[in-house]
Tab-separated table of C-alpha atoms and ligand atoms in Angstrom:
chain	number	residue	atom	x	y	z
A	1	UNK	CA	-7.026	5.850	-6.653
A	2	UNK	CA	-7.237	9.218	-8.136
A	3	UNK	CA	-6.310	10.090	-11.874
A	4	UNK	CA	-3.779	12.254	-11.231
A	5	UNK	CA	-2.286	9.277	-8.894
A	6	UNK	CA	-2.917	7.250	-12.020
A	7	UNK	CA	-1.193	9.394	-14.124
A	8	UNK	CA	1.893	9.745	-11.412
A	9	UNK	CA	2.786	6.008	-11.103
A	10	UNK	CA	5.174	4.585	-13.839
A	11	UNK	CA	7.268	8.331	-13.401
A	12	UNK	CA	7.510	7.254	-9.732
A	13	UNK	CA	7.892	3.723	-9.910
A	14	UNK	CA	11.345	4.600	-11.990
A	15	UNK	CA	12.206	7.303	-9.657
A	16	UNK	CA	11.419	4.960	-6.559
A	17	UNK	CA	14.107	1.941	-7.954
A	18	UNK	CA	16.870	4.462	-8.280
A	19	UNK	CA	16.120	5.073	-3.968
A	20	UNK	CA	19.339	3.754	-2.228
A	21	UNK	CA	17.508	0.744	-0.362
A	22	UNK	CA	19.215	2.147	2.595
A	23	UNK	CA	16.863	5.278	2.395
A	24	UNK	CA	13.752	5.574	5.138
A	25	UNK	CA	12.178	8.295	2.895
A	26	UNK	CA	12.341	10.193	-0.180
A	27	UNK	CA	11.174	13.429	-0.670
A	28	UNK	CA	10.501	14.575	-4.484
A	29	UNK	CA	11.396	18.019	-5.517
A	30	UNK	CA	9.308	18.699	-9.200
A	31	UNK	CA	11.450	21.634	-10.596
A	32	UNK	CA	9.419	21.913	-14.008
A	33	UNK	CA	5.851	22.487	-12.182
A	34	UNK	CA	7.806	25.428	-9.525
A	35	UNK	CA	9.275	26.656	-13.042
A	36	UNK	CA	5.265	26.074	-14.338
A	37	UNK	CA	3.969	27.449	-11.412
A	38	UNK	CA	6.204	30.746	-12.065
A	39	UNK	CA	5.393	31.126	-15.608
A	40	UNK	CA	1.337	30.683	-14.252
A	41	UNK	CA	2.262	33.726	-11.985
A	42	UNK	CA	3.860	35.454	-14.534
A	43	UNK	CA	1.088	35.234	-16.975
A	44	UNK	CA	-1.594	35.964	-14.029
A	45	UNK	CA	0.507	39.159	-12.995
A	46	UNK	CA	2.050	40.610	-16.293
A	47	UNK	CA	2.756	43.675	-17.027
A	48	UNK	CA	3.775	44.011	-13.087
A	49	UNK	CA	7.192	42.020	-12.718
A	50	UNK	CA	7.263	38.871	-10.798
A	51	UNK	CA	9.674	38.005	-8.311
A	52	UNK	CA	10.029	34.661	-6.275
A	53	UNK	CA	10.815	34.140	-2.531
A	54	UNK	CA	13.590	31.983	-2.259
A	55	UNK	CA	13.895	32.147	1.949
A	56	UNK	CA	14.229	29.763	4.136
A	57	UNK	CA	16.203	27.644	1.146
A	58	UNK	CA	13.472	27.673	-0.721
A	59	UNK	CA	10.832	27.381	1.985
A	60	UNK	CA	12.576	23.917	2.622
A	61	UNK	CA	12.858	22.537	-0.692
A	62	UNK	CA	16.315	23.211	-1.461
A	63	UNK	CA	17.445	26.738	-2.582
A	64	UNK	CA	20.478	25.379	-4.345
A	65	UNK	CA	18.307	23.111	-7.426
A	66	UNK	CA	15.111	25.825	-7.268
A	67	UNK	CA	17.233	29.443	-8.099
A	68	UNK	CA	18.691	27.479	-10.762
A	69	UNK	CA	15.768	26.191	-12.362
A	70	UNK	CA	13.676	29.957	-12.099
A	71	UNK	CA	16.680	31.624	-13.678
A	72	UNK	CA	16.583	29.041	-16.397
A	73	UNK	CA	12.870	29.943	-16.766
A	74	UNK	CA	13.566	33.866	-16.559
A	75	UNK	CA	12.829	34.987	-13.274
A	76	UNK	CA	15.308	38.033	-12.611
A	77	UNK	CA	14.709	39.091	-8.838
A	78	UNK	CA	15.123	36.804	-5.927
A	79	UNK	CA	13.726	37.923	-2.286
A	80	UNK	CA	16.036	36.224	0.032
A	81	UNK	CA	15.462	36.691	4.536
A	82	UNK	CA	19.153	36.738	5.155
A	83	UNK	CA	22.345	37.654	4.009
A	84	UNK	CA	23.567	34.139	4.347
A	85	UNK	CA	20.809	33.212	2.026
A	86	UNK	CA	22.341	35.915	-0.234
A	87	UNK	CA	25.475	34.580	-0.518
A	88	UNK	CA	24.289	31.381	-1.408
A	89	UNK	CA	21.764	33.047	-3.905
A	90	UNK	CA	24.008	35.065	-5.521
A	91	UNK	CA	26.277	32.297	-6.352
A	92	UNK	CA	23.685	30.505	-8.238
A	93	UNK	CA	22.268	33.932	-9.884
A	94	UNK	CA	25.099	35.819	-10.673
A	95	UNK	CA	22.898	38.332	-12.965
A	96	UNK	CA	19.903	38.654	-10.599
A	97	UNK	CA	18.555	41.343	-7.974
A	98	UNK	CA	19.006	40.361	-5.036
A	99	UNK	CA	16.682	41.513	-1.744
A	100	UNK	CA	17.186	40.997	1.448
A	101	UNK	CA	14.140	41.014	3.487
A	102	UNK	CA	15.640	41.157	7.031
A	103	UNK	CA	17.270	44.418	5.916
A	104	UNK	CA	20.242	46.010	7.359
A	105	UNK	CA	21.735	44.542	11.006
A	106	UNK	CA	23.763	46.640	12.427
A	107	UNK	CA	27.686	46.837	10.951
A	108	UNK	CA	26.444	44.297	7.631
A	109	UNK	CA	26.981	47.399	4.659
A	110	UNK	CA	30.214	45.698	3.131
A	111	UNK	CA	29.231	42.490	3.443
A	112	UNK	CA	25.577	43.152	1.790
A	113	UNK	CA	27.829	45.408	-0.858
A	114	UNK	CA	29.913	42.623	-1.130
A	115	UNK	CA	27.311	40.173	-2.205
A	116	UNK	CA	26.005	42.610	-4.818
A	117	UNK	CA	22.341	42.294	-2.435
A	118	UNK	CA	20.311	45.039	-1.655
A	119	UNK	CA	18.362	45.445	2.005
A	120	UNK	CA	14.801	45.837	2.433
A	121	UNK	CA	15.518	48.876	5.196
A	122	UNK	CA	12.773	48.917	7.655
A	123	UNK	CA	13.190	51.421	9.992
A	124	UNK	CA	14.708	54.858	10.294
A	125	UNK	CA	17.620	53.647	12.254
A	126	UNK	CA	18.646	51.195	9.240
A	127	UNK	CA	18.113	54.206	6.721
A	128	UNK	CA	20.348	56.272	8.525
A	129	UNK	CA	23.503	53.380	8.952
A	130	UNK	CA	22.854	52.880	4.678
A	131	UNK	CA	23.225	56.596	3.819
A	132	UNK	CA	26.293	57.165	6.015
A	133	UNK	CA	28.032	53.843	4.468
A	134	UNK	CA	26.897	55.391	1.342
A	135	UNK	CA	28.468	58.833	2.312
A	136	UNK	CA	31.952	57.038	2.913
A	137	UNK	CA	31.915	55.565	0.028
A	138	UNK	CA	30.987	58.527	-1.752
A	139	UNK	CA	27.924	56.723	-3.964
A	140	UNK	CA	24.912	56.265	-4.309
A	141	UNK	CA	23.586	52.749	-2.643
A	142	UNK	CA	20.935	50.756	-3.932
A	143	UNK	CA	17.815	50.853	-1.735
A	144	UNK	CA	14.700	48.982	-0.768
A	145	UNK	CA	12.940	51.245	1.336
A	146	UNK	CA	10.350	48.311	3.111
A	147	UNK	CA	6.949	50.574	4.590
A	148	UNK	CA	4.404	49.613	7.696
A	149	UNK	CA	0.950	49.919	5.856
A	150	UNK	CA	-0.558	48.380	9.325
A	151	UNK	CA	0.897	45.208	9.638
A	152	UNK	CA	2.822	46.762	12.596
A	153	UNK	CA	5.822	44.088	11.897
A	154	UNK	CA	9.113	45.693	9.916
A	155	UNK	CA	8.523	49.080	8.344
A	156	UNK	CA	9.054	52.792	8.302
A	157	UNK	CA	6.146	54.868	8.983
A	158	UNK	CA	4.993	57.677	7.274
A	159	UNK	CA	7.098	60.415	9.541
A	160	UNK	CA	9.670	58.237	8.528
A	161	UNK	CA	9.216	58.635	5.107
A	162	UNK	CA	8.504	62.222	5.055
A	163	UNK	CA	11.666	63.011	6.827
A	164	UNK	CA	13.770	60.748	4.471
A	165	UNK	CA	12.333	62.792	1.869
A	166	UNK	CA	12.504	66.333	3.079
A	167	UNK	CA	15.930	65.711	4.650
A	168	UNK	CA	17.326	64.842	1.457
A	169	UNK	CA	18.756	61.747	2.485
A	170	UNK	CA	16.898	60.148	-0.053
A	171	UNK	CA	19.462	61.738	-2.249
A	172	UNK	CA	22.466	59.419	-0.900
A	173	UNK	CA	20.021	56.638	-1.487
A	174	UNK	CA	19.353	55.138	-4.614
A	175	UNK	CA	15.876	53.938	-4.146
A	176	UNK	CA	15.007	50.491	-6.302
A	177	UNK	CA	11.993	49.518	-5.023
A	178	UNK	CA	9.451	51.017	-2.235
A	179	UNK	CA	7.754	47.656	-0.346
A	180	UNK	CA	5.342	46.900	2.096
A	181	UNK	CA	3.171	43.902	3.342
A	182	UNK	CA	-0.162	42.633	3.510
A	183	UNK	CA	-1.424	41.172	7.036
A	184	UNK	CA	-4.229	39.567	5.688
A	185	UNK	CA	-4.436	39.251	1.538
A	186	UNK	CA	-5.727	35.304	2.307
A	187	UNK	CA	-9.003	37.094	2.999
A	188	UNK	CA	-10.075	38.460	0.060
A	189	UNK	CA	-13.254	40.305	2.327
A	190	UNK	CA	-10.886	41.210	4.921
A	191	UNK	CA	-10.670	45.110	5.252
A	192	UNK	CA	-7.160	45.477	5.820
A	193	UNK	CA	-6.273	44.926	2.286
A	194	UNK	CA	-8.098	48.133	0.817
A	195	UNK	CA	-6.724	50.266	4.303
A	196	UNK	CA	-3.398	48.814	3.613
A	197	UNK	CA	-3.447	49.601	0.317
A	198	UNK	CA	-4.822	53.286	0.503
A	199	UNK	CA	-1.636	53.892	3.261
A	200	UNK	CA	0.709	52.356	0.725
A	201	UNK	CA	-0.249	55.175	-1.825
A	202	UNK	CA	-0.407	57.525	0.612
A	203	UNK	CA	3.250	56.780	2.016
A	204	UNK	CA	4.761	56.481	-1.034
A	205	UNK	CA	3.304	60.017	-2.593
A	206	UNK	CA	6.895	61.838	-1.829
A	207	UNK	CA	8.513	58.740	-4.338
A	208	UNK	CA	5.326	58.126	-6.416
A	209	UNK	CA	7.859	57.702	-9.450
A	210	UNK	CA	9.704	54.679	-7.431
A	211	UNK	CA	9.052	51.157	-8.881
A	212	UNK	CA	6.776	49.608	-5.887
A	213	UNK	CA	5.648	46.102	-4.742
A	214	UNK	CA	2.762	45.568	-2.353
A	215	UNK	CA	2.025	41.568	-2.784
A	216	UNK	CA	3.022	38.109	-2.312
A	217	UNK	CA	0.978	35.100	-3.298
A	218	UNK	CA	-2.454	35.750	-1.623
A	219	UNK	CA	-2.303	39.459	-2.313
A	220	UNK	CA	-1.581	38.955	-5.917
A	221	UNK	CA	-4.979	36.922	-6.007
A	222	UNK	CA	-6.913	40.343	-4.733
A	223	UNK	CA	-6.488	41.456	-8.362
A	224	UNK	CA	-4.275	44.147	-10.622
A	225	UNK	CA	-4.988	47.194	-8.131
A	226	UNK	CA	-2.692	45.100	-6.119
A	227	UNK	CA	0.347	44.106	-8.218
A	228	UNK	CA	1.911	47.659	-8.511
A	229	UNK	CA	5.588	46.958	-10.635
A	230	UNK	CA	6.579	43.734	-8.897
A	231	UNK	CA	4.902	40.800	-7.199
A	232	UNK	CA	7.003	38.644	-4.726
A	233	UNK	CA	5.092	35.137	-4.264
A	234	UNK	CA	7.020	32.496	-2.389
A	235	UNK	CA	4.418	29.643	-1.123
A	236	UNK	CA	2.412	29.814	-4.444
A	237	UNK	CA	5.735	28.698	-6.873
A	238	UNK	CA	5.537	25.608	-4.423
A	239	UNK	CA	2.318	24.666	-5.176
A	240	UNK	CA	1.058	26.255	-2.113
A	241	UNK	CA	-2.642	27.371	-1.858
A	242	UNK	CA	-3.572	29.969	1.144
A	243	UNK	CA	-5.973	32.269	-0.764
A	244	UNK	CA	-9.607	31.700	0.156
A	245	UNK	CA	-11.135	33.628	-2.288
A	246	UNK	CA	-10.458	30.660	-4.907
A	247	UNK	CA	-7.844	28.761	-6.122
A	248	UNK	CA	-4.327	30.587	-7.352
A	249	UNK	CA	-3.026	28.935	-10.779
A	250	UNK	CA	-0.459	26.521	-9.322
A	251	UNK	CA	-0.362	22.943	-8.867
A	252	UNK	CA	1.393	20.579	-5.917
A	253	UNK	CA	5.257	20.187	-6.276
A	254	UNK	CA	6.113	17.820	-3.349
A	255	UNK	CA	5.880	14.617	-2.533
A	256	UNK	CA	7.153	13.006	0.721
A	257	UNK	CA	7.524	9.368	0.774
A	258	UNK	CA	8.499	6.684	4.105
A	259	UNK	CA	9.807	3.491	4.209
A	260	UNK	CA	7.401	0.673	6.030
A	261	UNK	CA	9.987	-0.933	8.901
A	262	UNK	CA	7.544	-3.667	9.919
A	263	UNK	CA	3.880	-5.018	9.979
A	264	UNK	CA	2.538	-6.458	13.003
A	265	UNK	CA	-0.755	-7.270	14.872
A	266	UNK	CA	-1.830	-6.075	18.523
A	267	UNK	CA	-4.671	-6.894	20.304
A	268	UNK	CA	-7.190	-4.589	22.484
A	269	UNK	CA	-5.871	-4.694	25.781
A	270	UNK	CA	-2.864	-3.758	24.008
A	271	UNK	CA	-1.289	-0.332	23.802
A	272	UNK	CA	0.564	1.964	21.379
A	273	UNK	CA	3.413	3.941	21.182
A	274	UNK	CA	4.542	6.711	24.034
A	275	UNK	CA	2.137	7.143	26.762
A	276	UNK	CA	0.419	4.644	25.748
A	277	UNK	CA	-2.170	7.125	24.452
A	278	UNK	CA	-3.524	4.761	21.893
A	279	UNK	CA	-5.063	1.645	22.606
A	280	UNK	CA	-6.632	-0.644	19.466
A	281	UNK	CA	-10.330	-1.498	20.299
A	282	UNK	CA	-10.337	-4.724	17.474
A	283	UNK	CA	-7.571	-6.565	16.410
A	284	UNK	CA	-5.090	-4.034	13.917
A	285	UNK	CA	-2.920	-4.266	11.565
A	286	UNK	CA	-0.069	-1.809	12.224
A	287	UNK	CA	2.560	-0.475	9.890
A	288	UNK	CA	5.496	0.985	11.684
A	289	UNK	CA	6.692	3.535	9.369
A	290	UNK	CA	10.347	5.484	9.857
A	291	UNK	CA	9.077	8.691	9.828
A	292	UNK	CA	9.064	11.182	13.016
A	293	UNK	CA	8.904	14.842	14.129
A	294	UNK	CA	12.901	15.019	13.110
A	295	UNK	CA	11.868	14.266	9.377
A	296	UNK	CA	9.103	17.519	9.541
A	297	UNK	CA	6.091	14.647	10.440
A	298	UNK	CA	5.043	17.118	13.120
A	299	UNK	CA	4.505	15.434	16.974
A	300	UNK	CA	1.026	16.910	17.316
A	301	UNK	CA	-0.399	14.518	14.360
A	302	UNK	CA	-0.757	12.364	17.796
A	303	UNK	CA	-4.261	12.430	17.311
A	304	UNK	CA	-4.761	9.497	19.595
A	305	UNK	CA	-7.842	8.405	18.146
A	306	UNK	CA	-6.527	9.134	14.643
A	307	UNK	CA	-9.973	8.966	13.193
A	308	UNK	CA	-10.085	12.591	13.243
A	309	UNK	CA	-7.043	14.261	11.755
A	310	UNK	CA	-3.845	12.789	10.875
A	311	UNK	CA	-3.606	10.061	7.811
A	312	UNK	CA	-0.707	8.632	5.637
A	313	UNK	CA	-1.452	7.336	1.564
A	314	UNK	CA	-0.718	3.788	0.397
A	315	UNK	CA	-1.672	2.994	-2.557
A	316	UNK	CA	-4.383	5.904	-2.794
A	317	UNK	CA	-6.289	4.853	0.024
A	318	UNK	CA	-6.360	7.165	3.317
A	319	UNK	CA	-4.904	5.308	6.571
A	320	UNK	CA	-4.816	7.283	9.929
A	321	UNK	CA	-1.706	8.059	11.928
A	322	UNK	CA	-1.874	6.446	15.724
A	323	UNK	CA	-0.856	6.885	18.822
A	324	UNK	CA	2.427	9.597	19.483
A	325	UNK	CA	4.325	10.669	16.640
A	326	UNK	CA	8.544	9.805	17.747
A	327	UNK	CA	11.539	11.212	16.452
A	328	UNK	CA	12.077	8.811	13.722
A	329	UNK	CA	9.006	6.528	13.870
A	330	UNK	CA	5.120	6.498	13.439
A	331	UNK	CA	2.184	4.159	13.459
A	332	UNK	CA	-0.328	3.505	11.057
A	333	UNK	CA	-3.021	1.294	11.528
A	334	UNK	CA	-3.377	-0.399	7.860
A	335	UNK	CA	-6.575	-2.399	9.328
A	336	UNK	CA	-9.293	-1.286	6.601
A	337	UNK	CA	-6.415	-1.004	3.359
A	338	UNK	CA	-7.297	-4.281	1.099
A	339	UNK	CA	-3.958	-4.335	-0.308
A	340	UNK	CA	-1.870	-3.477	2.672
A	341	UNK	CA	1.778	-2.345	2.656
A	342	UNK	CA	4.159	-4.861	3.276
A	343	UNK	CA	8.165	-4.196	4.894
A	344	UNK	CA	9.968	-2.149	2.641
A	345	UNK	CA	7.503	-0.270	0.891
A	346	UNK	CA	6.771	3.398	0.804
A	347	UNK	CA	3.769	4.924	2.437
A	348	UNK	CA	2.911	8.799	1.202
A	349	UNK	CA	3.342	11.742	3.936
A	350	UNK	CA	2.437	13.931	1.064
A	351	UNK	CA	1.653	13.573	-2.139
A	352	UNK	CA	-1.489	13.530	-4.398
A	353	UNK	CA	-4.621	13.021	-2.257
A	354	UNK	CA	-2.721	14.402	0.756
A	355	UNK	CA	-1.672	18.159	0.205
A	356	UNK	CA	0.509	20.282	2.155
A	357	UNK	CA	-2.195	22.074	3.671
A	358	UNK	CA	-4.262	19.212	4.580
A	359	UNK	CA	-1.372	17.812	6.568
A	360	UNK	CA	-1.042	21.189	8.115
A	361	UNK	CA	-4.398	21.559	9.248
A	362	UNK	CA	-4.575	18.144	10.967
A	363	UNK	CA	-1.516	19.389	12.612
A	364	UNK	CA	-2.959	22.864	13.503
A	365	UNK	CA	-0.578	24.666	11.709
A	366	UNK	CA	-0.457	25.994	7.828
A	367	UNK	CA	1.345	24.639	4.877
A	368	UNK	CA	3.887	27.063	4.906
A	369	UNK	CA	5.353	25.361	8.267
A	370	UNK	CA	4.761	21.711	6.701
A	371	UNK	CA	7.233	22.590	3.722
A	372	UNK	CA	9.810	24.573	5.952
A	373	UNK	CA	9.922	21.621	8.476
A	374	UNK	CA	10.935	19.090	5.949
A	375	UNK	CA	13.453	17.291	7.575
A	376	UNK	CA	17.447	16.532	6.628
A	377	UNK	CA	17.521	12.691	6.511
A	378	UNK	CA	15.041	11.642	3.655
A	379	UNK	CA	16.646	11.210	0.636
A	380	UNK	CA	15.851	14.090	-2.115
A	381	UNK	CA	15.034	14.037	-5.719
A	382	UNK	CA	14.683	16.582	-7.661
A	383	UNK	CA	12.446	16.373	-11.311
A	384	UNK	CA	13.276	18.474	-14.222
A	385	UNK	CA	15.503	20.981	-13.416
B	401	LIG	C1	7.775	35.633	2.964
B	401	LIG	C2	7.411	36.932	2.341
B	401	LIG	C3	6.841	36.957	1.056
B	401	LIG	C4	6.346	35.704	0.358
B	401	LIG	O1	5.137	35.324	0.976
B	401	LIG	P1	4.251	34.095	0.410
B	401	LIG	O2	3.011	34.170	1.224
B	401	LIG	O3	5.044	32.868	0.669
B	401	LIG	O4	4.035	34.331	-1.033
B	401	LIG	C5	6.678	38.185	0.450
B	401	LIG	N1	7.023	39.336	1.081
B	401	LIG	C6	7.516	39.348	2.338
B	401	LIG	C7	7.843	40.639	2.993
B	401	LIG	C8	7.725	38.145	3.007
B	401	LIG	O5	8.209	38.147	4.266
């Protein structure tokens, strides 16, 4: 067992007999180390403001407990994807900025107005919809004007930008903040980031005075020619770790937790799950845990082998996922564990020794995807908020 497992065990042996016995999982939320992980960012970052990414509630962790906890710790600005996201944002930051990253669709002014959020516009057509809502209303709207640097994904180009600015519609516009995106700031080698950068400057020369914001948790990483006024990590204030230049100043904030259903024995000859795509070579112990692709455990950990990828924690010690992942169940062959789980207890999804993007990896996908696939049914707990 690791020390930090040590260290983790009487906290989660309370939190673990409070678990209605009816639950098959439990998935901890620790609000103090996304508020920690924040301040880290903050400290890393400063003077540029930073901002956290809130989409996606909270890239699956649950929007509703982790606004209220970074307001508590001081964060101000909140990037949100959509303007349902808003709503719900701006009910549990009443004082904040609010930015909506999918910008303007078409005939959404009022209701973005009504919110109090402000839309990332990312293309001529959206700038053009804002100034003329802006014109009725005879004021000046708040503005995010969101640039293509060469990601070639949402973005105004530089024609764009020149006409905005020689046409004087900038002037119907009250610009905030002037954005754009990174397409590969996990790379700290990667040339992009110095092109994107130079085209970012370049863009924004007709607005040089504008407040700007170039980064989100990799890019922040690249160094202080990158944080402009205002970084916007998301994955890093979960605990999240995509830079490969070294590690970012944030610790894990998750872990996922499934109830054992049953122990049992099977034989070779015998076989294992859907497809029958495992079959035991020795005599194994199996766990039948009640964890599937519905609860975020994703189907290709079907490894079949399961030597080579996909693994579950009991007790510290590694034991490897078998045969097809189901919707609600999966199977663990507990063979080589000493101490093996019995019916009733909890294995670890993820968790100390088992990090978000190790899961990931084994299921040839990234981190980001483990946390946003999270499923509904576990029951959630959420630490120090
Ligand atoms: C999602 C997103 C972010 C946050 O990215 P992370 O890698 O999670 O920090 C920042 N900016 C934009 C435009 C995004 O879409």
């Amino acid at each position: 067992m690791t020390d930090s497992a040590q260290r983790e065990a009487p906290r989660a042996d309370a939190e673990l007999a409070a678990v209605p016995t009816s639950a098959t999982g439990v998935i901890i939320v620790d609000l103090a180390q996304i508020r920690a992980n924040w301040r880290a960012l903050v400290g890393r970052v400063a003077p540029a403001e930073c901002a956290a990414v809130v989409k996606a509630d909270a890239y699956g962790l649950g929007a509703a407990h982790v606004i209220p906890a970074l307001v508590k710790e001081g964060c101000r600005t909140f990037f949100v994807a959509t303007i349902a996201e808003a709503a719900q944002a701006r009910g549990l930051a009443p004082e904040a900025t609010i930015y909506v990253l999918d910008g303007l669709l078409p005939g959404t002014g009022s209701e973005l107005l009504a919110i109090g959020a402000i839309p990332a516009l990312a293309s001529f057509e959206e700038v053009k919809e804002w100034a003329t809502l802006a014109a009725a209303r005879g004021a000046r709207l708040p503005t995010v004007l969101h640039l293509d640097t060469g990601l070639s994904r949402l973005g105004l180009t530089g024609s764009d930008m020149n006409v905005i600015a020689t046409e004087g519609r900038a002037r119907s516009l009250d610009v905030r903040l002037i954005m754009s995106h990174l397409g590969c700031a996990d790379n700290p080698e990667h040339d992009m980031n110095a092109l994107q950068r130079e085209n970012f400057d370049a863009m924004r020369g007709c607005m040089a005075h504008v407040p700007a914001s170039l980064v989100a948790s990799d890019g922040l990483m690249l160094g202080v020619d990158y944080h402009y006024d205002l970084v916007r990590p998301g994955y890093a204030l979960y605990g999240g770790q995509a830079f490969q230049g070294g590690p970012a100043p944030v610790a894990p904030v998750l872990i996922v937790k499934a109830r054992v259903l049953q122990v049992r024995h099977v034989q070779p000859g015998d076989q294992v799950g859907y497809s029958a795509t495992w079959r035991p070579n020795r005599p194994t112990r199996l766990a039948i845990v009640a964890a599937g692709y519905d609860d975020g455990v994703a189907r290709a950990l079907s490894r079949g082998t399961g030597e080579d990828g996909a693994h579950v924690m009991f007790e510290g010690k590694l034991a490897p996922i078998v045969g097809r992942v189901s919707m609600d169940l999966i199977t663990v062959d507990v063979t080589k564990l000493k101490h093996p789980p019995v019916r009733g207890d909890f294995v670890d999804l993820i968790g100390p020794g088992l990090p978000i993007e190790t899961v990931g990896a084994a299921a040839g996908t990234i981190g980001y995807e483990v946390l946003t696939r999270l499923g509904r049914r576990f029951h959630r707990i959420y630490r120090g908020g």
